[in-house]
């Protein structure tokens, strides 16, 4: 299962609705935070700017070089989701037990768990895809037919292929050749226990 299929399941708009909960969680007293901001305002802003730019650059590099070429199998995704939800539950219980988050409404605790679940799931997916990309595996190749897939905001243009080993349909982004008009594709891939990585692809008539 590809990362984009999972991201659509996670409604990121729910994160914005949980903003009031984040305001309730504070590890620093207001007076101390205000003093620190006044004393280290320029270094703080400079550090945040550098970290933000580094994060954006890293995400763009990861998305282009790793995410688009890597596909997860169903077993890996299943275990990853179970682990992420269990970890989110453990983190939620620790936060509540230490008194960091307190509320008289039970629904607030549900929202807290939902927010932490979203974060842990996203981090787990990224780590799993990265591990799949870098782990060694069996190299193989095959030739098959494909259908042209148009690009959009959330996906690239390329070749839609039925991947027999994974049992799903995958999209090979921008393969070599005139992929918009050809109908056959040659794919080289590396398969391991977590999924597969497309290392090379070329289309032909």
XYZ file of N, CA and C in Angstrom:
615
model
N 0.846 -1.198 0.000
C 0.000 0.000 0.000
C 0.876 1.240 0.000
N 0.545 2.163 -0.858
C 1.368 3.360 -0.994
C 0.999 4.379 0.060
N 1.968 5.219 0.383
C 1.803 6.252 1.413
C 0.615 7.155 1.124
N 0.393 7.537 -0.161
C -0.689 8.468 -0.505
C -2.051 7.896 -0.182
N -2.188 6.535 -0.240
C -3.464 5.921 0.088
C -3.777 6.063 1.568
N -2.732 6.083 2.394
C -2.942 6.208 3.828
C -3.205 7.643 4.232
N -2.529 8.568 3.570
C -2.669 9.973 3.925
C -4.087 10.445 3.701
N -4.748 9.912 2.678
C -6.123 10.326 2.414
C -7.053 9.892 3.534
N -6.678 8.820 4.272
C -7.507 8.346 5.369
C -7.424 9.290 6.553
N -6.283 9.915 6.713
C -6.046 10.801 7.849
C -6.480 12.199 7.474
N -7.545 12.683 8.042
C -8.061 14.019 7.735
C -7.288 15.037 8.536
N -6.409 15.745 7.874
C -5.549 16.685 8.582
C -6.318 17.880 9.112
N -7.538 18.091 8.614
C -8.328 19.203 9.138
C -8.696 18.987 10.589
N -8.688 17.695 11.011
C -8.999 17.417 12.411
C -7.931 17.953 13.336
N -6.702 18.077 12.824
C -5.621 18.624 13.655
C -5.912 20.069 14.022
N -6.459 20.826 13.074
C -6.760 22.226 13.340
C -7.865 22.359 14.378
N -8.839 21.434 14.352
C -9.928 21.508 15.316
C -9.464 21.183 16.724
N -8.243 20.607 16.852
C -7.718 20.230 18.162
C -6.816 21.298 18.750
N -6.744 22.460 18.098
C -5.857 23.526 18.569
C -6.158 23.953 20.004
N -7.453 24.077 20.414
C -7.707 24.451 21.817
C -7.089 23.488 22.803
N -6.981 22.196 22.426
C -6.386 21.239 23.344
C -4.894 21.495 23.522
N -4.253 21.869 22.434
C -2.815 22.126 22.504
C -2.513 23.277 23.443
N -3.437 24.256 23.470
C -3.222 25.410 24.338
C -3.255 25.021 25.813
N -3.940 23.917 26.133
C -4.041 23.502 27.529
C -2.767 22.829 28.015
N -1.933 22.359 27.048
C -0.720 21.638 27.421
C 0.452 22.605 27.418
N 1.059 22.846 28.555
C 2.172 23.796 28.632
C 3.206 23.259 29.589
N 4.438 23.214 29.120
C 5.526 22.745 29.966
C 6.348 23.901 30.536
N 5.946 25.138 30.265
C 6.700 26.300 30.704
C 5.733 27.341 31.264
N 6.059 27.932 32.379
C 5.218 28.954 32.964
C 5.195 30.187 32.080
N 4.050 30.888 31.987
C 3.952 32.058 31.103
C 5.003 33.117 31.380
N 5.261 33.406 32.641
C 6.225 34.451 32.969
C 7.617 34.069 32.502
N 7.990 32.805 32.726
C 9.310 32.351 32.316
C 9.427 32.343 30.793
N 8.355 31.928 30.090
C 8.388 31.904 28.645
C 8.527 33.316 28.090
N 7.804 34.298 28.677
C 7.878 35.677 28.213
C 9.273 36.245 28.410
N 9.883 35.942 29.559
C 11.232 36.425 29.840
C 12.235 35.835 28.855
N 12.086 34.534 28.576
C 12.996 33.875 27.653
C 12.855 34.435 26.249
N 11.622 34.733 25.834
C 11.401 35.279 24.504
C 12.025 36.666 24.362
N 11.919 37.475 25.407
C 12.497 38.814 25.358
C 14.022 38.753 25.318
N 14.592 37.810 26.053
C 16.034 37.732 26.170
C 16.676 37.105 24.945
N 15.981 36.115 24.343
C 16.560 35.383 23.215
C 15.688 35.493 21.960
N 15.077 36.632 21.734
C 14.124 36.760 20.632
C 14.778 36.535 19.275
N 15.880 37.242 18.982
C 16.509 37.110 17.669
C 17.140 35.734 17.459
N 17.922 35.225 18.399
C 18.441 33.866 18.207
C 17.320 32.827 18.085
N 16.249 33.041 18.856
C 15.132 32.095 18.808
C 14.486 32.098 17.430
N 14.177 33.298 16.914
C 13.548 33.399 15.602
C 14.463 32.877 14.500
N 15.756 33.153 14.616
C 16.713 32.669 13.620
C 16.767 31.134 13.622
N 16.797 30.556 14.824
C 16.854 29.096 14.931
C 15.593 28.451 14.378
N 14.441 29.043 14.718
C 13.177 28.504 14.220
C 13.108 28.583 12.704
N 13.573 29.697 12.147
C 13.562 29.869 10.691
C 14.447 28.833 10.010
N 15.646 28.633 10.538
C 16.565 27.650 9.963
C 15.983 26.247 10.062
N 15.413 25.917 11.221
C 14.824 24.590 11.395
C 13.648 24.374 10.455
N 12.836 25.416 10.287
C 11.679 25.298 9.406
C 12.107 25.098 7.955
N 13.080 25.894 7.504
C 13.569 25.756 6.137
C 14.224 24.392 5.916
N 14.963 23.941 6.925
C 15.584 22.626 6.824
C 14.546 21.519 6.756
N 13.477 21.680 7.541
C 12.408 20.686 7.531
C 11.717 20.642 6.176
N 11.414 21.821 5.616
C 10.750 21.889 4.312
C 11.629 21.275 3.227
N 12.918 21.614 3.231
C 13.838 21.060 2.243
C 13.952 19.545 2.393
N 14.038 19.089 3.633
C 14.133 17.652 3.879
C 12.894 16.900 3.416
N 11.722 17.483 3.657
C 10.482 16.847 3.231
C 10.382 16.795 1.710
N 10.802 17.861 1.037
C 10.779 17.866 -0.422
C 11.727 16.809 -0.986
N 12.908 16.708 -0.389
C 13.886 15.715 -0.835
C 13.369 14.309 -0.575
N 12.801 14.090 0.603
C 12.255 12.778 0.954
C 11.107 12.393 0.022
N 10.239 13.353 -0.262
C 9.081 13.094 -1.112
C 9.505 12.730 -2.526
N 10.492 13.437 -3.066
C 10.913 13.198 -4.438
C 11.799 11.982 -4.618
N 12.681 11.706 -3.636
C 13.669 10.657 -3.797
C 13.280 9.328 -3.169
N 12.447 9.350 -2.147
C 12.126 8.118 -1.421
C 10.652 7.745 -1.550
N 9.784 8.662 -1.201
C 8.352 8.372 -1.144
C 7.780 7.891 -2.474
N 8.117 8.552 -3.570
C 7.524 8.226 -4.864
C 7.979 6.885 -5.421
N 9.128 6.393 -4.981
C 9.647 5.130 -5.502
C 9.355 3.933 -4.603
N 8.780 4.191 -3.425
C 8.642 3.139 -2.418
C 7.179 2.772 -2.203
N 6.930 1.467 -2.107
C 5.575 0.963 -1.917
C 5.580 -0.088 -0.813
N 4.628 0.016 0.101
C 4.559 -0.883 1.250
C 3.608 -2.038 0.982
N 3.913 -3.189 1.568
C 2.973 -4.299 1.454
C 1.916 -4.202 2.555
N 0.862 -4.960 2.412
C -0.274 -4.862 3.328
C 0.087 -5.253 4.758
N 0.940 -6.255 4.911
C 1.315 -6.704 6.252
C 2.068 -5.612 7.009
N 2.983 -4.936 6.338
C 3.748 -3.864 6.976
C 2.839 -2.730 7.427
N 1.896 -2.371 6.575
C 0.972 -1.290 6.910
C 0.101 -1.678 8.103
N -0.353 -2.923 8.124
C -1.209 -3.378 9.216
C -0.475 -3.321 10.553
N 0.729 -3.857 10.604
C 1.509 -3.838 11.846
C 1.882 -2.414 12.252
N 2.167 -1.586 11.277
C 2.537 -0.204 11.568
C 1.384 0.555 12.215
N 0.175 0.392 11.682
C -0.985 1.094 12.239
C -1.291 0.624 13.661
N -1.213 -0.686 13.893
C -1.461 -1.206 15.243
C -0.435 -0.659 16.225
N 0.829 -0.639 15.822
C 1.892 -0.122 16.690
C 1.720 1.364 16.966
N 1.360 2.134 15.932
C 1.185 3.578 16.098
C 0.033 3.887 17.038
N -1.077 3.171 16.914
C -2.229 3.412 17.789
C -1.924 3.012 19.227
N -1.195 1.911 19.409
C -0.824 1.489 20.764
C 0.126 2.498 21.399
N 1.082 2.987 20.629
C 2.017 3.988 21.139
C 1.290 5.282 21.486
N 0.313 5.668 20.668
C -0.465 6.873 20.950
C -1.241 6.728 22.253
N -1.777 5.547 22.494
C -2.503 5.305 23.746
C -1.570 5.408 24.944
N -0.362 4.846 24.822
C 0.613 4.910 25.914
C 1.022 6.350 26.197
N 1.282 7.124 25.154
C 1.670 8.527 25.330
C 0.531 9.318 25.978
N -0.697 9.067 25.551
C -1.862 9.766 26.116
C -1.999 9.478 27.601
N -1.828 8.221 27.979
C -1.942 7.848 29.395
C -0.845 8.496 30.225
N 0.375 8.571 29.679
C 1.477 9.208 30.407
C 1.213 10.704 30.597
N 0.689 11.359 29.561
C 0.382 12.787 29.657
C -0.684 13.041 30.711
N -1.713 12.212 30.719
C -2.803 12.379 31.691
C -2.324 12.060 33.098
N -1.536 11.005 33.229
C -1.066 10.583 34.551
C -0.162 11.626 35.190
N 0.632 12.315 34.391
C 1.547 13.330 34.918
C 0.866 14.679 35.120
N -0.395 14.769 34.798
C -1.131 15.997 35.021
C -0.858 17.086 34.018
N -0.226 16.751 32.897
C 0.046 17.758 31.873
C -1.244 18.212 31.211
N -2.183 17.285 31.068
C -3.468 17.593 30.450
C -4.581 17.208 31.401
N -5.441 18.180 31.703
C -6.572 17.938 32.593
C -7.830 18.544 31.983
N -8.911 17.811 32.073
C -10.182 18.292 31.562
C -11.314 17.559 32.261
N -12.426 18.260 32.399
C -13.601 17.654 33.013
C -14.482 16.943 31.998
N -14.164 17.100 30.711
C -14.952 16.494 29.643
C -14.225 15.286 29.061
N -14.947 14.178 28.991
C -14.358 12.947 28.461
C -14.008 13.091 26.985
N -14.794 13.885 26.271
C -14.540 14.060 24.831
C -13.190 14.719 24.574
N -12.705 15.526 25.507
C -11.403 16.156 25.354
C -10.282 15.119 25.374
N -10.446 14.087 26.191
C -9.451 13.021 26.229
C -9.464 12.207 24.931
N -10.658 12.045 24.364
C -10.762 11.360 23.076
C -10.049 12.172 21.994
N -10.235 13.497 22.025
C -9.573 14.362 21.052
C -8.058 14.342 21.236
N -7.619 14.284 22.490
C -6.186 14.203 22.757
C -5.602 12.940 22.153
N -6.267 11.818 22.369
C -5.801 10.546 21.813
C -5.820 10.578 20.288
N -6.856 11.183 19.704
C -6.950 11.274 18.247
C -5.798 12.096 17.674
N -5.485 13.217 18.329
C -4.395 14.072 17.852
C -3.052 13.346 17.918
N -2.796 12.669 19.032
C -1.534 11.944 19.185
C -1.483 10.774 18.206
N -2.618 10.144 17.940
C -2.665 9.034 16.985
C -2.291 9.498 15.584
N -2.782 10.669 15.196
C -2.453 11.210 13.874
C -0.954 11.440 13.745
N -0.371 12.045 14.776
C 1.066 12.343 14.739
C 1.898 11.062 14.703
N 1.578 10.115 15.579
C 2.354 8.862 15.621
C 2.196 8.063 14.335
N 1.001 8.081 13.743
C 0.786 7.354 12.489
C 1.600 7.955 11.352
N 1.604 9.284 11.250
C 2.377 9.941 10.202
C 3.877 9.681 10.360
N 4.361 9.787 11.596
C 5.786 9.531 11.842
C 6.131 8.077 11.534
N 5.247 7.160 11.941
C 5.489 5.737 11.695
C 5.506 5.424 10.205
N 4.603 6.037 9.444
C 4.564 5.811 7.998
C 5.859 6.292 7.348
N 6.309 7.478 7.739
C 7.541 8.013 7.163
C 8.736 7.136 7.499
N 8.821 6.682 8.736
C 9.934 5.825 9.139
C 9.892 4.487 8.404
N 8.689 3.941 8.240
C 8.543 2.651 7.572
C 8.916 2.748 6.095
N 8.476 3.804 5.434
C 8.818 3.994 4.024
C 10.322 4.187 3.859
N 10.925 4.968 4.747
C 12.373 5.193 4.679
C 13.139 3.891 4.906
N 12.684 3.099 5.872
C 13.336 1.811 6.134
C 13.205 0.878 4.939
N 12.035 0.869 4.315
C 11.824 0.032 3.127
C 12.750 0.445 1.998
N 12.953 1.733 1.850
C 13.807 2.254 0.771
C 15.275 1.843 0.961
N 15.760 1.877 2.196
C 17.183 1.644 2.438
C 17.536 0.187 2.727
N 16.570 -0.626 3.111
C 16.868 -2.027 3.387
C 17.219 -2.776 2.101
N 18.175 -3.686 2.161
C 18.494 -4.487 0.971
C 17.371 -5.469 0.672
N 17.373 -6.003 -0.519
C 16.344 -6.951 -0.900
C 16.670 -7.653 -2.203
N 15.729 -8.422 -2.680
C 15.898 -9.179 -3.912
C 15.593 -8.285 -5.111
N 16.512 -8.254 -6.058
C 16.334 -7.444 -7.262
C 15.706 -8.290 -8.367
N 14.697 -7.740 -9.038
C 14.028 -8.442 -10.123
C 13.486 -7.425 -11.112
N 12.982 -7.916 -12.233
C 12.420 -7.043 -13.253
C 11.298 -7.755 -13.979
N 10.443 -6.983 -14.618
C 9.362 -7.564 -15.412
C 8.834 -6.514 -16.385
N 8.124 -6.979 -17.400
C 7.501 -6.122 -18.398
C 5.998 -6.370 -18.381
N 5.224 -5.295 -18.407
C 3.774 -5.421 -18.359
C 3.127 -4.239 -19.057
N 1.821 -4.325 -19.228
C 1.088 -3.201 -19.786
C 0.716 -2.235 -18.662
N 0.380 -1.028 -19.018
C 0.015 -0.022 -18.027
C -1.009 0.940 -18.618
N -1.572 1.749 -17.772
C -2.476 2.810 -18.207
C -1.907 4.147 -17.734
N -2.032 5.164 -18.566
C -1.492 6.471 -18.224
C -2.322 7.105 -17.104
N -1.633 7.669 -16.112
C -2.296 8.311 -14.978
C -1.953 9.790 -14.971
N -2.972 10.618 -14.978
C -2.762 12.057 -14.969
C -2.294 12.521 -13.591
N -1.509 13.569 -13.583
C -1.031 14.126 -12.327
C -2.044 15.067 -11.703
N -1.897 15.278 -10.401
C -2.769 16.189 -9.660
C -1.959 16.819 -8.540
N -2.618 17.549 -7.672
C -1.909 18.185 -6.556
C -1.284 17.158 -5.618
N -1.953 16.042 -5.432
C -1.499 15.055 -4.456
C -0.772 13.873 -5.075
N -0.697 13.805 -6.403
C -0.041 12.676 -7.042
C 0.635 13.122 -8.333
N 1.566 12.315 -8.794
C 2.337 12.635 -9.992
C 1.724 11.972 -11.220
N 2.120 12.440 -12.382
C 1.743 11.777 -13.624
C 2.677 10.589 -13.842
N 2.159 9.536 -14.458
C 2.999 8.373 -14.676
C 2.224 7.190 -15.194
N 2.716 6.002 -14.869
C 2.124 4.754 -15.347
C 1.454 4.015 -14.197
N 0.193 3.655 -14.395
C -0.554 2.881 -13.402
C -0.373 1.406 -13.720
N 0.200 0.660 -12.763
C 0.565 -0.733 -13.001
C -0.012 -1.612 -11.905
N -0.476 -2.799 -12.280
C -0.911 -3.784 -11.298
C 0.305 -4.573 -10.824
N 0.677 -4.369 -9.572
C 1.855 -5.018 -8.993
C 1.448 -6.355 -8.381
N 1.893 -7.440 -9.003
C 1.458 -8.776 -8.585
C 1.978 -9.150 -7.200
N 3.225 -8.808 -6.889
C 3.811 -9.202 -5.601
C 3.115 -8.524 -4.431
N 2.730 -7.266 -4.602
C 2.054 -6.532 -3.527
C 0.547 -6.728 -3.569
N 0.021 -7.124 -4.712
C -1.416 -7.320 -4.837
C -2.195 -6.024 -4.892
N -1.556 -4.953 -5.338
C -2.215 -3.648 -5.424
C -1.815 -2.970 -6.731
N -2.485 -1.884 -7.037
C -2.135 -1.064 -8.183
C -1.197 0.046 -7.717
N -0.070 0.218 -8.399
C 0.903 1.240 -8.024
C 1.062 2.228 -9.171
N 1.543 3.408 -8.845
C 1.810 4.426 -9.855
C 3.311 4.683 -9.919
N 3.886 4.416 -11.082
C 5.300 4.685 -11.305
C 5.415 6.106 -11.856
N 5.996 6.984 -11.078
C 6.048 8.401 -11.436
C 7.110 8.673 -12.501
N 6.701 9.332 -13.564
C 7.598 9.830 -14.611
C 8.628 8.801 -15.072
N 8.188 7.658 -15.573
C 9.160 6.697 -16.102
C 9.825 7.234 -17.367
N 10.936 6.646 -17.735
C 11.633 7.039 -18.957
C 10.766 6.664 -20.160
N 10.806 7.488 -21.197
C 10.037 7.207 -22.394
C 8.791 8.068 -22.490
N 8.097 7.931 -23.602
C 6.874 8.695 -23.834
C 5.701 7.983 -23.158
N 5.672 8.058 -21.823
C 4.706 7.267 -21.063
C 3.257 7.699 -21.262
N 3.037 8.876 -21.820
C 1.662 9.314 -22.040
C 1.009 8.565 -23.199
N 1.806 8.082 -24.155
C 1.249 7.452 -25.347
C 1.668 5.993 -25.519
N 2.707 5.548 -24.816
C 3.100 4.138 -24.908
C 2.122 3.269 -24.119
N 2.286 1.959 -24.224
C 1.369 1.070 -23.489
C 2.062 -0.083 -22.773
N 3.388 -0.180 -22.870
C 4.116 -1.216 -22.145
C 5.224 -0.563 -21.321
N 5.557 -1.224 -20.220
C 6.574 -0.657 -19.328
C 7.477 -1.768 -18.799
N 8.772 -1.468 -18.731
C 9.760 -2.367 -18.149
C 10.160 -1.795 -16.793
N 10.060 -2.600 -15.752
C 10.287 -2.136 -14.375
C 11.367 -2.986 -13.709
N 12.324 -2.318 -13.082
C 13.287 -2.978 -12.210
C 12.971 -2.575 -10.779
N 12.964 -3.542 -9.882
C 12.558 -3.262 -8.505
C 13.412 -4.048 -7.511
N 13.400 -3.575 -6.267
C 14.063 -4.255 -5.154
C 13.011 -4.551 -4.090
N 12.840 -5.820 -3.779
C 11.787 -6.245 -2.856
C 12.386 -6.750 -1.547
N 11.821 -6.313 -0.419
C 12.228 -6.820 0.895
C 10.983 -7.145 1.719
N 11.173 -7.419 2.990
C 10.065 -7.859 3.836
C 9.022 -6.774 4.060
N 9.383 -5.510 3.889
C 8.460 -4.408 4.151
C 7.689 -3.961 2.915
N 8.265 -4.157 1.750
C 7.614 -3.696 0.529
C 8.576 -3.750 -0.642
N 8.495 -2.774 -1.533
C 9.352 -2.760 -2.710
C 9.721 -1.344 -3.111
N 10.816 -1.222 -3.855
C 11.294 0.060 -4.355
C 11.500 -0.065 -5.861
N 10.894 0.832 -6.626
C 11.114 0.860 -8.065
C 12.431 1.593 -8.327
N 13.408 0.872 -8.860
C 14.731 1.456 -9.092
C 14.901 2.003 -10.508
N 14.093 1.473 -11.451
C 14.186 1.954 -12.837
C 12.927 1.539 -13.575
N 12.469 2.410 -14.482
C 11.282 2.106 -15.281
C 11.362 2.841 -16.612
N 11.012 2.143 -17.691
C 11.013 2.743 -19.011
C 9.822 2.206 -19.804
N 9.177 3.073 -20.553
C 8.017 2.678 -21.351
C 8.415 2.565 -22.823
N 7.628 1.787 -23.547
C 7.853 1.615 -24.983
C 6.534 1.215 -25.634
N 6.407 1.367 -26.964
C 5.147 1.057 -27.653
C 4.766 -0.417 -27.559
